[in-house]
Each structure stands twice: as structure tokens, then as C-alpha cells.
mmCIF file of C-alpha atoms and ligand atoms in Angstrom:
data_model
loop_
_atom_site.group_PDB
_atom_site.id
_atom_site.type_symbol
_atom_site.label_atom_id
_atom_site.label_comp_id
_atom_site.label_asym_id
_atom_site.label_seq_id
_atom_site.Cartn_x
_atom_site.Cartn_y
_atom_site.Cartn_z
ATOM 1 C CA MET A 27 20.171 19.034 5.471
ATOM 2 C CA LEU A 28 16.830 18.630 3.666
ATOM 3 C CA VAL A 29 17.066 18.145 -0.103
ATOM 4 C CA LEU A 30 14.267 18.301 -2.667
ATOM 5 C CA ALA A 31 15.062 16.110 -5.690
ATOM 6 C CA ILE A 32 13.452 16.105 -9.128
ATOM 7 C CA ASP A 33 13.769 13.702 -12.073
ATOM 8 C CA THR A 34 11.955 14.160 -15.401
ATOM 9 C CA SER A 35 14.482 12.433 -17.646
ATOM 10 C CA CYS A 36 12.066 10.222 -19.584
ATOM 11 C CA ASP A 37 8.420 9.349 -18.952
ATOM 12 C CA ASP A 38 8.182 9.512 -15.144
ATOM 13 C CA THR A 39 7.671 12.768 -13.251
ATOM 14 C CA SER A 40 9.286 12.213 -9.876
ATOM 15 C CA ALA A 41 10.041 14.275 -6.778
ATOM 16 C CA ALA A 42 11.537 13.204 -3.449
ATOM 17 C CA VAL A 43 12.672 14.705 -0.175
ATOM 18 C CA ILE A 44 15.818 13.380 1.537
ATOM 19 C CA GLY A 45 16.589 14.201 5.145
ATOM 20 C CA GLU A 46 19.628 13.835 7.386
ATOM 21 C CA GLY A 47 21.525 10.527 7.172
ATOM 22 C CA ARG A 48 20.093 9.738 3.734
ATOM 23 C CA GLN A 49 16.663 9.322 5.255
ATOM 24 C CA LEU A 50 14.003 9.087 2.562
ATOM 25 C CA LEU A 51 11.072 11.252 3.635
ATOM 26 C CA SER A 52 9.070 10.983 0.420
ATOM 27 C CA ASN A 53 9.427 9.649 -3.110
ATOM 28 C CA VAL A 54 6.550 10.329 -5.513
ATOM 29 C CA VAL A 55 6.667 8.841 -9.013
ATOM 30 C CA SER A 56 3.981 9.703 -11.539
ATOM 31 C CA SER A 57 4.178 7.224 -14.398
ATOM 32 C CA GLN A 58 3.120 8.125 -17.936
ATOM 33 C CA ILE A 59 2.815 4.495 -19.066
ATOM 34 C CA ALA A 60 -0.913 4.782 -19.780
ATOM 35 C CA LEU A 61 -0.236 7.793 -22.029
ATOM 36 C CA HIS A 62 2.430 6.104 -24.172
ATOM 37 C CA GLN A 63 1.176 2.503 -24.129
ATOM 38 C CA LYS A 64 -0.906 2.736 -27.273
ATOM 39 C CA TYR A 65 2.151 3.914 -29.257
ATOM 40 C CA GLY A 66 4.327 1.031 -28.002
ATOM 41 C CA GLY A 67 6.974 3.409 -26.644
ATOM 42 C CA VAL A 68 7.607 6.888 -25.280
ATOM 43 C CA VAL A 69 6.463 9.775 -27.534
ATOM 44 C CA PRO A 70 8.866 12.600 -26.519
ATOM 45 C CA GLU A 71 6.499 15.506 -27.300
ATOM 46 C CA LEU A 72 3.691 13.955 -25.226
ATOM 47 C CA ALA A 73 6.130 13.192 -22.400
ATOM 48 C CA SER A 74 7.272 16.841 -22.136
ATOM 49 C CA ARG A 75 3.708 18.136 -22.122
ATOM 50 C CA LYS A 76 2.703 15.688 -19.409
ATOM 51 C CA HIS A 77 5.722 16.658 -17.265
ATOM 52 C CA ILE A 78 4.568 20.301 -17.480
ATOM 53 C CA GLU A 79 1.128 19.307 -16.162
ATOM 54 C CA SER A 80 2.545 17.091 -13.414
ATOM 55 C CA ILE A 81 5.592 18.884 -12.053
ATOM 56 C CA VAL A 82 3.867 21.296 -9.636
ATOM 57 C CA PRO A 83 1.411 18.737 -8.165
ATOM 58 C CA ILE A 84 4.146 16.089 -7.816
ATOM 59 C CA VAL A 85 6.616 18.413 -6.065
ATOM 60 C CA THR A 86 3.791 19.666 -3.817
ATOM 61 C CA GLU A 87 2.869 16.068 -2.972
ATOM 62 C CA ALA A 88 6.489 15.131 -2.192
ATOM 63 C CA LEU A 89 6.867 18.114 0.143
ATOM 64 C CA GLY A 90 3.512 17.326 1.779
ATOM 65 C CA MET A 91 4.372 13.656 2.373
ATOM 66 C CA ALA A 92 7.681 14.709 3.924
ATOM 67 C CA ARG A 93 5.793 17.255 6.081
ATOM 68 C CA ALA A 94 8.217 19.857 4.795
ATOM 69 C CA ARG A 95 7.641 23.419 3.659
ATOM 70 C CA LEU A 96 9.683 25.020 0.933
ATOM 71 C CA SER A 97 11.320 27.189 3.590
ATOM 72 C CA ASP A 98 12.679 23.986 5.249
ATOM 73 C CA ILE A 99 14.540 22.913 2.088
ATOM 74 C CA ASP A 100 18.317 23.485 2.052
ATOM 75 C CA GLY A 101 19.066 22.352 -1.489
ATOM 76 C CA ILE A 102 17.486 21.246 -4.769
ATOM 77 C CA ALA A 103 18.924 18.390 -6.864
ATOM 78 C CA VAL A 104 17.721 17.845 -10.415
ATOM 79 C CA THR A 105 18.613 15.558 -13.329
ATOM 80 C CA HIS A 106 20.009 17.503 -16.303
ATOM 81 C CA GLY A 107 21.030 14.546 -18.502
ATOM 82 C CA PRO A 108 21.171 12.097 -20.109
ATOM 83 C CA GLY A 109 17.571 11.686 -21.255
ATOM 84 C CA LEU A 110 14.949 13.218 -23.521
ATOM 85 C CA VAL A 111 15.863 16.903 -23.751
ATOM 86 C CA GLY A 112 12.243 18.120 -23.800
ATOM 87 C CA SER A 113 11.499 16.083 -20.669
ATOM 88 C CA LEU A 114 14.717 17.073 -18.870
ATOM 89 C CA LEU A 115 14.084 20.769 -19.561
ATOM 90 C CA VAL A 116 10.812 20.685 -17.627
ATOM 91 C CA GLY A 117 12.423 19.454 -14.393
ATOM 92 C CA LEU A 118 15.566 21.526 -14.860
ATOM 93 C CA SER A 119 13.733 24.792 -15.646
ATOM 94 C CA PHE A 120 11.401 24.188 -12.720
ATOM 95 C CA ALA A 121 14.314 23.576 -10.339
ATOM 96 C CA LYS A 122 16.213 26.631 -11.573
ATOM 97 C CA SER A 123 13.133 28.868 -11.250
ATOM 98 C CA LEU A 124 12.444 27.569 -7.757
ATOM 99 C CA SER A 125 16.052 28.151 -6.770
ATOM 100 C CA PHE A 126 16.083 31.660 -8.261
ATOM 101 C CA ALA A 127 12.810 32.617 -6.573
ATOM 102 C CA THR A 128 13.683 31.248 -3.132
ATOM 103 C CA GLY A 129 17.473 31.504 -3.006
ATOM 104 C CA ILE A 130 17.766 27.758 -2.262
ATOM 105 C CA PRO A 131 20.958 26.454 -3.930
ATOM 106 C CA PHE A 132 20.546 23.891 -6.692
ATOM 107 C CA ILE A 133 22.717 21.235 -8.283
ATOM 108 C CA GLY A 134 22.266 19.442 -11.605
ATOM 109 C CA VAL A 135 23.177 15.748 -11.527
ATOM 110 C CA ASN A 136 23.762 12.958 -14.012
ATOM 111 C CA HIS A 137 20.898 10.444 -14.301
ATOM 112 C CA ILE A 138 23.257 7.451 -14.718
ATOM 113 C CA GLU A 139 25.188 8.488 -11.633
ATOM 114 C CA GLY A 140 21.801 8.723 -9.906
ATOM 115 C CA HIS A 141 21.026 5.110 -10.832
ATOM 116 C CA LEU A 142 24.450 4.031 -9.511
ATOM 117 C CA SER A 143 23.695 5.883 -6.246
ATOM 118 C CA ALA A 144 20.273 4.268 -5.674
ATOM 119 C CA ILE A 145 21.960 1.617 -3.518
ATOM 120 C CA PHE A 146 22.699 4.293 -0.877
ATOM 121 C CA LEU A 147 18.965 4.432 -0.131
ATOM 122 C CA GLU A 148 19.254 0.928 1.323
ATOM 123 C CA LYS A 149 20.020 0.048 4.933
ATOM 124 C CA GLU A 150 23.324 -1.667 4.150
ATOM 125 C CA PRO A 151 25.063 0.218 1.340
ATOM 126 C CA PRO A 152 28.385 -1.046 -0.028
ATOM 127 C CA ARG A 153 31.824 0.304 0.753
ATOM 128 C CA PHE A 154 33.863 1.668 -2.158
ATOM 129 C CA PRO A 155 35.312 0.419 -4.452
ATOM 130 C CA TYR A 156 32.934 -1.832 -6.352
ATOM 131 C CA VAL A 157 31.791 -2.681 -9.872
ATOM 132 C CA GLY A 158 28.483 -1.044 -10.786
ATOM 133 C CA LEU A 159 26.212 -2.302 -13.557
ATOM 134 C CA VAL A 160 23.753 0.268 -14.923
ATOM 135 C CA VAL A 161 21.149 -1.574 -16.939
ATOM 136 C CA SER A 162 18.145 0.460 -18.039
ATOM 137 C CA GLY A 163 16.057 1.429 -21.047
ATOM 138 C CA GLY A 164 18.726 3.837 -22.254
ATOM 139 C CA HIS A 165 21.985 2.389 -20.887
ATOM 140 C CA THR A 166 23.894 -0.800 -20.288
ATOM 141 C CA SER A 167 27.304 0.029 -18.833
ATOM 142 C CA LEU A 168 29.813 -1.326 -16.351
ATOM 143 C CA TYR A 169 31.786 1.019 -14.109
ATOM 144 C CA ARG A 170 34.482 0.699 -11.538
ATOM 145 C CA VAL A 171 33.280 2.987 -8.734
ATOM 146 C CA ASP A 172 35.920 4.303 -6.313
ATOM 147 C CA GLY A 173 33.681 6.922 -4.720
ATOM 148 C CA PHE A 174 31.183 9.634 -5.628
ATOM 149 C CA GLU A 175 32.639 11.460 -8.660
ATOM 150 C CA LYS A 176 35.149 8.616 -9.166
ATOM 151 C CA TYR A 177 33.930 6.437 -12.001
ATOM 152 C CA THR A 178 35.882 4.463 -14.597
ATOM 153 C CA ARG A 179 33.813 3.032 -17.393
ATOM 154 C CA LEU A 180 34.807 -0.554 -18.132
ATOM 155 C CA GLY A 181 32.339 -1.270 -20.913
ATOM 156 C CA GLN A 182 29.021 -0.298 -22.467
ATOM 157 C CA THR A 183 26.537 -1.469 -25.064
ATOM 158 C CA ARG A 184 27.568 -0.992 -28.662
ATOM 159 C CA ASP A 185 23.967 -0.872 -29.857
ATOM 160 C CA ASP A 186 20.708 -1.400 -27.921
ATOM 161 C CA ALA A 187 20.466 -1.119 -24.141
ATOM 162 C CA ALA A 188 19.184 -4.270 -22.424
ATOM 163 C CA GLY A 189 15.896 -2.572 -21.453
ATOM 164 C CA GLU A 190 15.464 -1.402 -25.021
ATOM 165 C CA ALA A 191 15.834 -5.029 -26.183
ATOM 166 C CA PHE A 192 13.159 -6.109 -23.655
ATOM 167 C CA ASP A 193 10.866 -3.311 -24.908
ATOM 168 C CA LYS A 194 11.444 -4.024 -28.613
ATOM 169 C CA VAL A 195 10.935 -7.794 -28.267
ATOM 170 C CA ALA A 196 7.740 -7.190 -26.273
ATOM 171 C CA LYS A 197 6.486 -4.711 -28.858
ATOM 172 C CA PHE A 198 7.223 -7.153 -31.698
ATOM 173 C CA LEU A 199 5.297 -9.888 -29.867
ATOM 174 C CA GLY A 200 2.401 -7.506 -29.177
ATOM 175 C CA LEU A 201 2.925 -7.608 -25.400
ATOM 176 C CA GLY A 202 2.698 -3.846 -24.803
ATOM 177 C CA TYR A 203 4.954 -1.223 -23.226
ATOM 178 C CA PRO A 204 7.129 -1.324 -21.165
ATOM 179 C CA GLY A 205 8.236 -4.818 -22.132
ATOM 180 C CA GLY A 206 10.541 -5.644 -19.226
ATOM 181 C CA PRO A 207 7.938 -6.230 -16.509
ATOM 182 C CA VAL A 208 5.660 -8.227 -18.892
ATOM 183 C CA ILE A 209 8.505 -10.475 -20.070
ATOM 184 C CA ASP A 210 9.665 -10.904 -16.464
ATOM 185 C CA ARG A 211 6.180 -12.091 -15.467
ATOM 186 C CA LEU A 212 5.553 -14.352 -18.490
ATOM 187 C CA SER A 213 9.012 -15.926 -18.225
ATOM 188 C CA LYS A 214 8.321 -17.311 -14.767
ATOM 189 C CA THR A 215 6.279 -20.131 -16.293
ATOM 190 C CA GLY A 216 8.267 -20.535 -19.527
ATOM 191 C CA ASN A 217 11.123 -22.890 -20.415
ATOM 192 C CA PRO A 218 14.338 -20.818 -20.611
ATOM 193 C CA LYS A 219 16.027 -23.591 -22.597
ATOM 194 C CA ALA A 220 13.295 -23.873 -25.253
ATOM 195 C CA VAL A 221 15.190 -21.749 -27.808
ATOM 196 C CA ARG A 222 18.974 -21.254 -27.762
ATOM 197 C CA PHE A 223 19.296 -17.540 -28.594
ATOM 198 C CA PRO A 224 22.808 -16.061 -29.131
ATOM 199 C CA ARG A 225 24.874 -14.769 -26.176
ATOM 200 C CA PRO A 226 27.093 -12.094 -27.759
ATOM 201 C CA SER A 227 30.448 -11.913 -25.978
ATOM 202 C CA LEU A 228 32.496 -9.491 -28.195
ATOM 203 C CA GLY A 229 35.783 -11.069 -27.179
ATOM 204 C CA LYS A 230 37.219 -12.490 -23.986
ATOM 205 C CA ASN A 231 38.512 -9.251 -22.521
ATOM 206 C CA SER A 232 35.703 -6.976 -23.651
ATOM 207 C CA PHE A 233 33.207 -5.628 -21.128
ATOM 208 C CA ASP A 234 31.051 -4.204 -23.917
ATOM 209 C CA PHE A 235 27.580 -5.511 -24.650
ATOM 210 C CA SER A 236 25.508 -5.963 -27.800
ATOM 211 C CA PHE A 237 21.808 -6.776 -27.708
ATOM 212 C CA SER A 238 20.528 -5.859 -31.156
ATOM 213 C CA GLY A 239 21.567 -9.236 -32.670
ATOM 214 C CA LEU A 240 19.702 -11.036 -29.914
ATOM 215 C CA LYS A 241 16.590 -8.985 -30.622
ATOM 216 C CA THR A 242 16.896 -9.832 -34.350
ATOM 217 C CA ALA A 243 17.328 -13.522 -33.457
ATOM 218 C CA VAL A 244 13.973 -13.430 -31.648
ATOM 219 C CA VAL A 245 12.343 -11.745 -34.666
ATOM 220 C CA ASN A 246 13.874 -14.341 -37.037
ATOM 221 C CA HIS A 247 12.769 -17.205 -34.797
ATOM 222 C CA VAL A 248 9.197 -15.917 -34.802
ATOM 223 C CA ARG A 249 9.243 -15.449 -38.585
ATOM 224 C CA LEU A 250 10.468 -19.051 -39.031
ATOM 225 C CA HIS A 251 7.857 -20.351 -36.595
ATOM 226 C CA PRO A 252 4.913 -18.045 -37.267
ATOM 227 C CA ALA A 253 2.024 -17.878 -34.860
ATOM 228 C CA PRO A 254 -1.281 -19.448 -35.960
ATOM 229 C CA PRO A 255 -4.014 -16.909 -36.919
ATOM 230 C CA GLU A 256 -5.396 -16.935 -33.359
ATOM 231 C CA GLY A 257 -1.931 -16.015 -31.994
ATOM 232 C CA TYR A 258 0.673 -18.030 -30.085
ATOM 233 C CA PRO A 259 -0.602 -20.380 -27.417
ATOM 234 C CA GLU A 260 0.373 -18.966 -24.012
ATOM 235 C CA ASP A 261 2.982 -21.653 -23.252
ATOM 236 C CA LEU A 262 4.829 -21.136 -26.543
ATOM 237 C CA LEU A 263 4.966 -17.390 -25.992
ATOM 238 C CA GLN A 264 6.255 -17.952 -22.463
ATOM 239 C CA ASP A 265 8.992 -20.231 -23.818
ATOM 240 C CA ILE A 266 10.138 -17.624 -26.362
ATOM 241 C CA VAL A 267 10.310 -14.710 -23.892
ATOM 242 C CA SER A 268 11.818 -16.880 -21.188
ATOM 243 C CA SER A 269 14.573 -18.027 -23.596
ATOM 244 C CA PHE A 270 15.200 -14.411 -24.622
ATOM 245 C CA GLN A 271 15.381 -13.262 -20.975
ATOM 246 C CA GLU A 272 17.732 -16.156 -20.179
ATOM 247 C CA ALA A 273 20.155 -14.997 -22.899
ATOM 248 C CA VAL A 274 20.116 -11.362 -21.677
ATOM 249 C CA VAL A 275 20.575 -12.356 -18.043
ATOM 250 C CA GLU A 276 23.359 -14.815 -18.811
ATOM 251 C CA VAL A 277 25.374 -12.161 -20.667
ATOM 252 C CA LEU A 278 24.787 -9.497 -17.981
ATOM 253 C CA VAL A 279 25.791 -11.802 -15.124
ATOM 254 C CA ARG A 280 28.819 -13.264 -16.898
ATOM 255 C CA LYS A 281 30.272 -9.909 -18.012
ATOM 256 C CA THR A 282 29.642 -8.265 -14.643
ATOM 257 C CA LEU A 283 31.401 -11.042 -12.753
ATOM 258 C CA GLN A 284 34.271 -11.034 -15.268
ATOM 259 C CA ALA A 285 34.652 -7.295 -14.663
ATOM 260 C CA VAL A 286 34.659 -7.794 -10.870
ATOM 261 C CA HIS A 287 37.432 -10.389 -11.115
ATOM 262 C CA HIS A 288 39.368 -8.320 -13.658
ATOM 263 C CA GLN A 289 39.323 -5.370 -11.226
ATOM 264 C CA LYS A 290 40.269 -7.708 -8.352
ATOM 265 C CA LEU A 291 37.184 -6.573 -6.425
ATOM 266 C CA ARG A 292 34.647 -8.475 -4.355
ATOM 267 C CA ARG A 293 31.570 -6.215 -4.509
ATOM 268 C CA VAL A 294 29.018 -5.582 -7.243
ATOM 269 C CA VAL A 295 26.087 -3.160 -7.347
ATOM 270 C CA LEU A 296 23.160 -3.434 -9.759
ATOM 271 C CA SER A 297 21.077 -0.447 -10.870
ATOM 272 C CA GLY A 298 18.588 0.741 -13.493
ATOM 273 C CA GLY A 299 15.146 -0.486 -14.516
ATOM 274 C CA VAL A 300 16.313 -3.910 -15.739
ATOM 275 C CA ALA A 301 17.887 -4.511 -12.302
ATOM 276 C CA ALA A 302 14.260 -4.935 -11.135
ATOM 277 C CA ASN A 303 14.145 -8.145 -13.223
ATOM 278 C CA SER A 304 13.497 -11.053 -10.880
ATOM 279 C CA HIS A 305 15.564 -13.568 -12.875
ATOM 280 C CA LEU A 306 18.565 -11.233 -13.134
ATOM 281 C CA ARG A 307 18.456 -10.583 -9.387
ATOM 282 C CA GLN A 308 18.227 -14.262 -8.553
ATOM 283 C CA ARG A 309 20.996 -15.348 -10.964
ATOM 284 C CA MET A 310 23.295 -12.529 -9.915
ATOM 285 C CA VAL A 311 22.968 -13.469 -6.249
ATOM 286 C CA GLN A 312 23.414 -17.183 -6.923
ATOM 287 C CA GLU A 313 26.465 -16.959 -9.209
ATOM 288 C CA SER A 314 28.132 -14.234 -7.169
ATOM 289 C CA SER A 315 27.862 -16.192 -3.951
ATOM 290 C CA GLU A 316 29.392 -19.221 -5.721
ATOM 291 C CA GLN A 317 32.338 -16.967 -6.674
ATOM 292 C CA GLY A 318 32.710 -15.212 -3.321
ATOM 293 C CA VAL A 319 31.376 -11.874 -4.586
ATOM 294 C CA LYS A 320 28.846 -9.823 -2.596
ATOM 295 C CA VAL A 321 25.901 -8.388 -4.546
ATOM 296 C CA TYR A 322 24.047 -5.218 -3.560
ATOM 297 C CA LEU A 323 20.562 -4.885 -5.045
ATOM 298 C CA PRO A 324 18.472 -1.728 -4.707
ATOM 299 C CA SER A 325 14.771 -2.369 -4.002
ATOM 300 C CA PRO A 326 12.891 -2.601 -7.329
ATOM 301 C CA VAL A 327 11.260 0.856 -6.791
ATOM 302 C CA PHE A 328 14.729 2.382 -6.631
ATOM 303 C CA CYS A 329 15.844 0.528 -9.800
ATOM 304 C CA THR A 330 13.325 2.147 -12.150
ATOM 305 C CA ASP A 331 13.382 5.927 -12.539
ATOM 306 C CA ASN A 332 12.841 7.820 -9.288
ATOM 307 C CA ALA A 333 13.883 11.113 -7.708
ATOM 308 C CA ALA A 334 15.057 9.499 -4.453
ATOM 309 C CA MET A 335 18.296 8.334 -6.110
ATOM 310 C CA ILE A 336 18.836 11.856 -7.474
ATOM 311 C CA GLY A 337 18.319 13.193 -3.944
ATOM 312 C CA VAL A 338 20.856 10.843 -2.364
ATOM 313 C CA LEU A 339 23.460 11.801 -4.945
ATOM 314 C CA GLY A 340 22.578 15.520 -4.895
ATOM 315 C CA THR A 341 22.919 15.574 -1.104
ATOM 316 C CA GLU A 342 26.543 14.354 -1.419
ATOM 317 C CA TYR A 343 27.377 17.189 -3.778
ATOM 318 C CA LEU A 344 25.441 19.917 -1.966
ATOM 319 C CA LYS A 345 27.124 18.921 1.309
ATOM 320 C CA LYS A 346 30.510 19.416 -0.364
ATOM 321 C CA GLY A 347 29.371 22.930 -1.280
ATOM 322 C CA LEU A 348 28.990 22.213 -4.988
ATOM 323 C CA ARG A 349 26.425 24.366 -6.850
ATOM 324 C CA SER A 350 25.273 24.654 -10.467
ATOM 325 C CA PRO A 351 24.926 27.941 -12.351
ATOM 326 C CA TYR A 352 21.570 29.075 -13.753
ATOM 327 C CA THR A 353 23.091 28.656 -17.216
ATOM 328 C CA LEU A 354 23.157 24.848 -16.737
ATOM 329 C CA ASN A 355 21.638 23.122 -19.773
ATOM 330 C CA ALA A 356 19.906 19.779 -20.411
ATOM 331 C CA PHE A 357 21.774 17.142 -22.449
ATOM 332 C CA SER A 358 20.505 14.063 -24.250
ATOM 333 C CA SER A 359 23.883 12.418 -23.727
ATOM 334 C CA LEU A 360 26.034 13.183 -20.713
ATOM 335 C CA PRO A 361 28.904 10.793 -20.051
ATOM 336 C CA LEU A 362 30.017 10.126 -16.484
HETATM 337 O O1 LIG B 689 15.794 3.001 -15.387
HETATM 338 P P1 LIG B 689 14.531 3.056 -16.166
HETATM 339 O O2 LIG B 689 13.237 3.236 -15.417
HETATM 340 O O3 LIG B 689 14.590 4.202 -17.234
HETATM 341 C C1 LIG B 689 15.750 4.517 -17.955
HETATM 342 O O4 LIG B 689 16.584 5.280 -17.421
HETATM 343 O O5 LIG B 689 15.870 3.953 -19.081
HETATM 344 O O6 LIG B 689 14.481 1.722 -17.046
HETATM 345 C C2 LIG B 689 13.375 1.428 -17.853
HETATM 346 C C3 LIG B 689 13.637 0.091 -18.517
HETATM 347 C C4 LIG B 689 12.591 -0.278 -19.548
HETATM 348 O O7 LIG B 689 13.250 -0.696 -20.733
HETATM 349 C C5 LIG B 689 11.845 -1.436 -18.899
HETATM 350 O O8 LIG B 689 11.327 -2.369 -19.821
HETATM 351 C C6 LIG B 689 12.938 -2.048 -18.035
HETATM 352 O O9 LIG B 689 13.653 -0.943 -17.527
HETATM 353 N N1 LIG B 689 12.400 -2.831 -16.922
HETATM 354 C C7 LIG B 689 12.579 -4.164 -16.798
HETATM 355 C C8 LIG B 689 11.864 -4.565 -15.649
HETATM 356 N N2 LIG B 689 11.286 -3.452 -15.100
HETATM 357 C C9 LIG B 689 11.624 -2.407 -15.896
HETATM 358 N N3 LIG B 689 13.271 -5.027 -17.562
HETATM 359 C C10 LIG B 689 13.261 -6.326 -17.188
HETATM 360 N N4 LIG B 689 12.571 -6.783 -16.124
HETATM 361 C C11 LIG B 689 11.878 -5.956 -15.317
HETATM 362 N N5 LIG B 689 11.213 -6.430 -14.255
HETATM 363 ZN ZN1 LIG B 690 16.760 5.780 -15.682
#
């Protein structure tokens, strides 16, 4: 079975082709970072317009790289939520039109479930059940995963997503968009113990997260220790972002491992853009191995938004014979 997958949930236009045995034949991601950078975040109207320009060339490129023709494709998988509705509608309408014109069946899938499925693109995927952490620009949630379609949410953020906190702190410090990769890089040479930022726990048995207080703590710290007119010296800036990253990572690792033990499981899977963070990956591996838990990390390119993860998930559903109707809509929020 050859599946064409499309994701236009936010500011990346992505198309991929998945072959038999979850073989990734192509995965093209066209980033809109340059377009949104000067605004310090994604401008939804601009994102939708750019998706419209990109969708045909990107799908054509993905088919070309996979050496596949449209007539070889057995199914189309497309994200229909959650995300920016204007962006989602471009990919979804394109997929529906393509399906209608060619008769190729299509299936709409959940973007969060796509992130959780990214690990199945790797050589050694986990066995079910496991605890999955989705940590991206829009979501920070913990799930017990017993199989495809079998998810139990254990906790989620009550305010900002972790990636959103990275982006907002970076924007406040004038570091540009997206903030995660910049903070990751700058933190490598900073002192993570320079500033003791709060680690919100929300109670012993809660698997919920809260990052907006941490973001405010960074803002307050900077206001109390203002930068000189020429800006912060590099080492001071590195210390601040490194201390912020340390607080985020500590909370993510601690809660995830608590959830694994609470569920009496021994496997944990990371996913979402923030799972590309080098410090989070390193700490998760280190602390898990100390506690006898096995960690599964998707390659960084499969952590940030990509159509390959949508293709892996869509293939599961299409193989079971599941199909979506042409009336399928796009949704800004779509719980698992
Ligand atoms: O999964 P994703 O590409 O899109 C959403 O579904 O939200 O995640 C994007 C988020 C952004 O907030 C970005 O700053 C963050 O992932 N991110 C990172 C890193 N790379 C991307 N955060 C921390 N460290 C990174 N290396
Ligand atoms: Zn995403």
C-alpha cells in the first residue's frame, strides 16, 4: 500500500509518501519561518495564503522523490485538526479534491495522534502500551497509549504549551521565532543553575502542566535585572535561557516518569517539536535509564511538524478500511 500524506496544520506545508512496511519514500517540509519571523510568531492569514501557493509543488515534489505517480497511490491521509483552521483547510480541501477527482480513498487524521505516531517511522518502534508525551507549540499532554485509536489522556497543560513558552520567552528577549531551537543552542554554553525559576507541580498526583507562570518569572527576572543599553552580554543571556530551559525540562521529565510509574509501565515515547530539544532528550534518557524505563525518541525531523507521521498513522487506518466522508471539516481543537 502506497499512501500520500499531507499536513498543513500550522506554518509548514508538508507532503510524504509511505510505502509497504512503513517505509518512508519521501518527506518534504516547506517551512514558512522566513515569512513569519519579522512578526515574532505565525500570522494565520499569511500562513493560509502561503499553503495555497505551496501545496501543489510540495505534493508534486514528494511524489517525484518517491518515484511514484498519482496512479500508484492507494490512499491519501491528511491532517484535519487541531491547528489553524485556515491552514488546515488548504491541505484538507486539496486532499478531498484529489480523492474526488481520482477515486483514491482518503482519511482525515488528528495532528496530535500523528505526533504520537512519529516513533513508528524509526527502526525500533515500541510495543504497546506506553506513556506518550506530546510536547509542541500547541500542546503539552501525557497519554497512556494502548494501541492506535486507544488513548487515555493522563494530563495536559492548563495554560501555555511548553513550545509556546519557549517561543514567548525568546520573543521577549528579542531572540526571534521560533524560540525553541535558539534557546536550545544558546543554553548549551549557559549555566542552568544561574537563576532558580519556578517548577510548577500542581499537586503530587496531577499530570497537568502549567508554563505561563514560568514565562512570567523570566519576564519579572529581566525587569528586575534590566539589560544595559547595549543589550545583555552573551553569557548573561545564555544563563537566563539555560535556567529557563532547565526548569521546563525538569518538569517535563519528572511528570512523564511519574506518569509511567503511576501506570505501572516501563516504556515512554516523546513527540512534538519540543522533543527535538537536545537537553530534554539527554535528561529523559539519563533519568529513565536510572529508573529502569526505556525511552523512545523520534529523530528530530520527525518531532517537528511533518507529513511522514501523518502517513504512518493514516496507513494504519486505511489498512483497516477506514475512510472519511467528503463532508469532513477542519477543527482548531480536536481532542484525541
Ligand atoms: O510540533 P511543532 O513543529 O508544531 C506544533 O504542532 O506546535 O512544534 C513547534 C514548537 C515551537 O514552539 C518550537 O519553538 C518548538 O516546537 N521547538 C523546540 C525545538 N525545536 C522546535 N523547542 C525546544 N527545543 C528545540 N530544539
Ligand atoms: Zn505539530
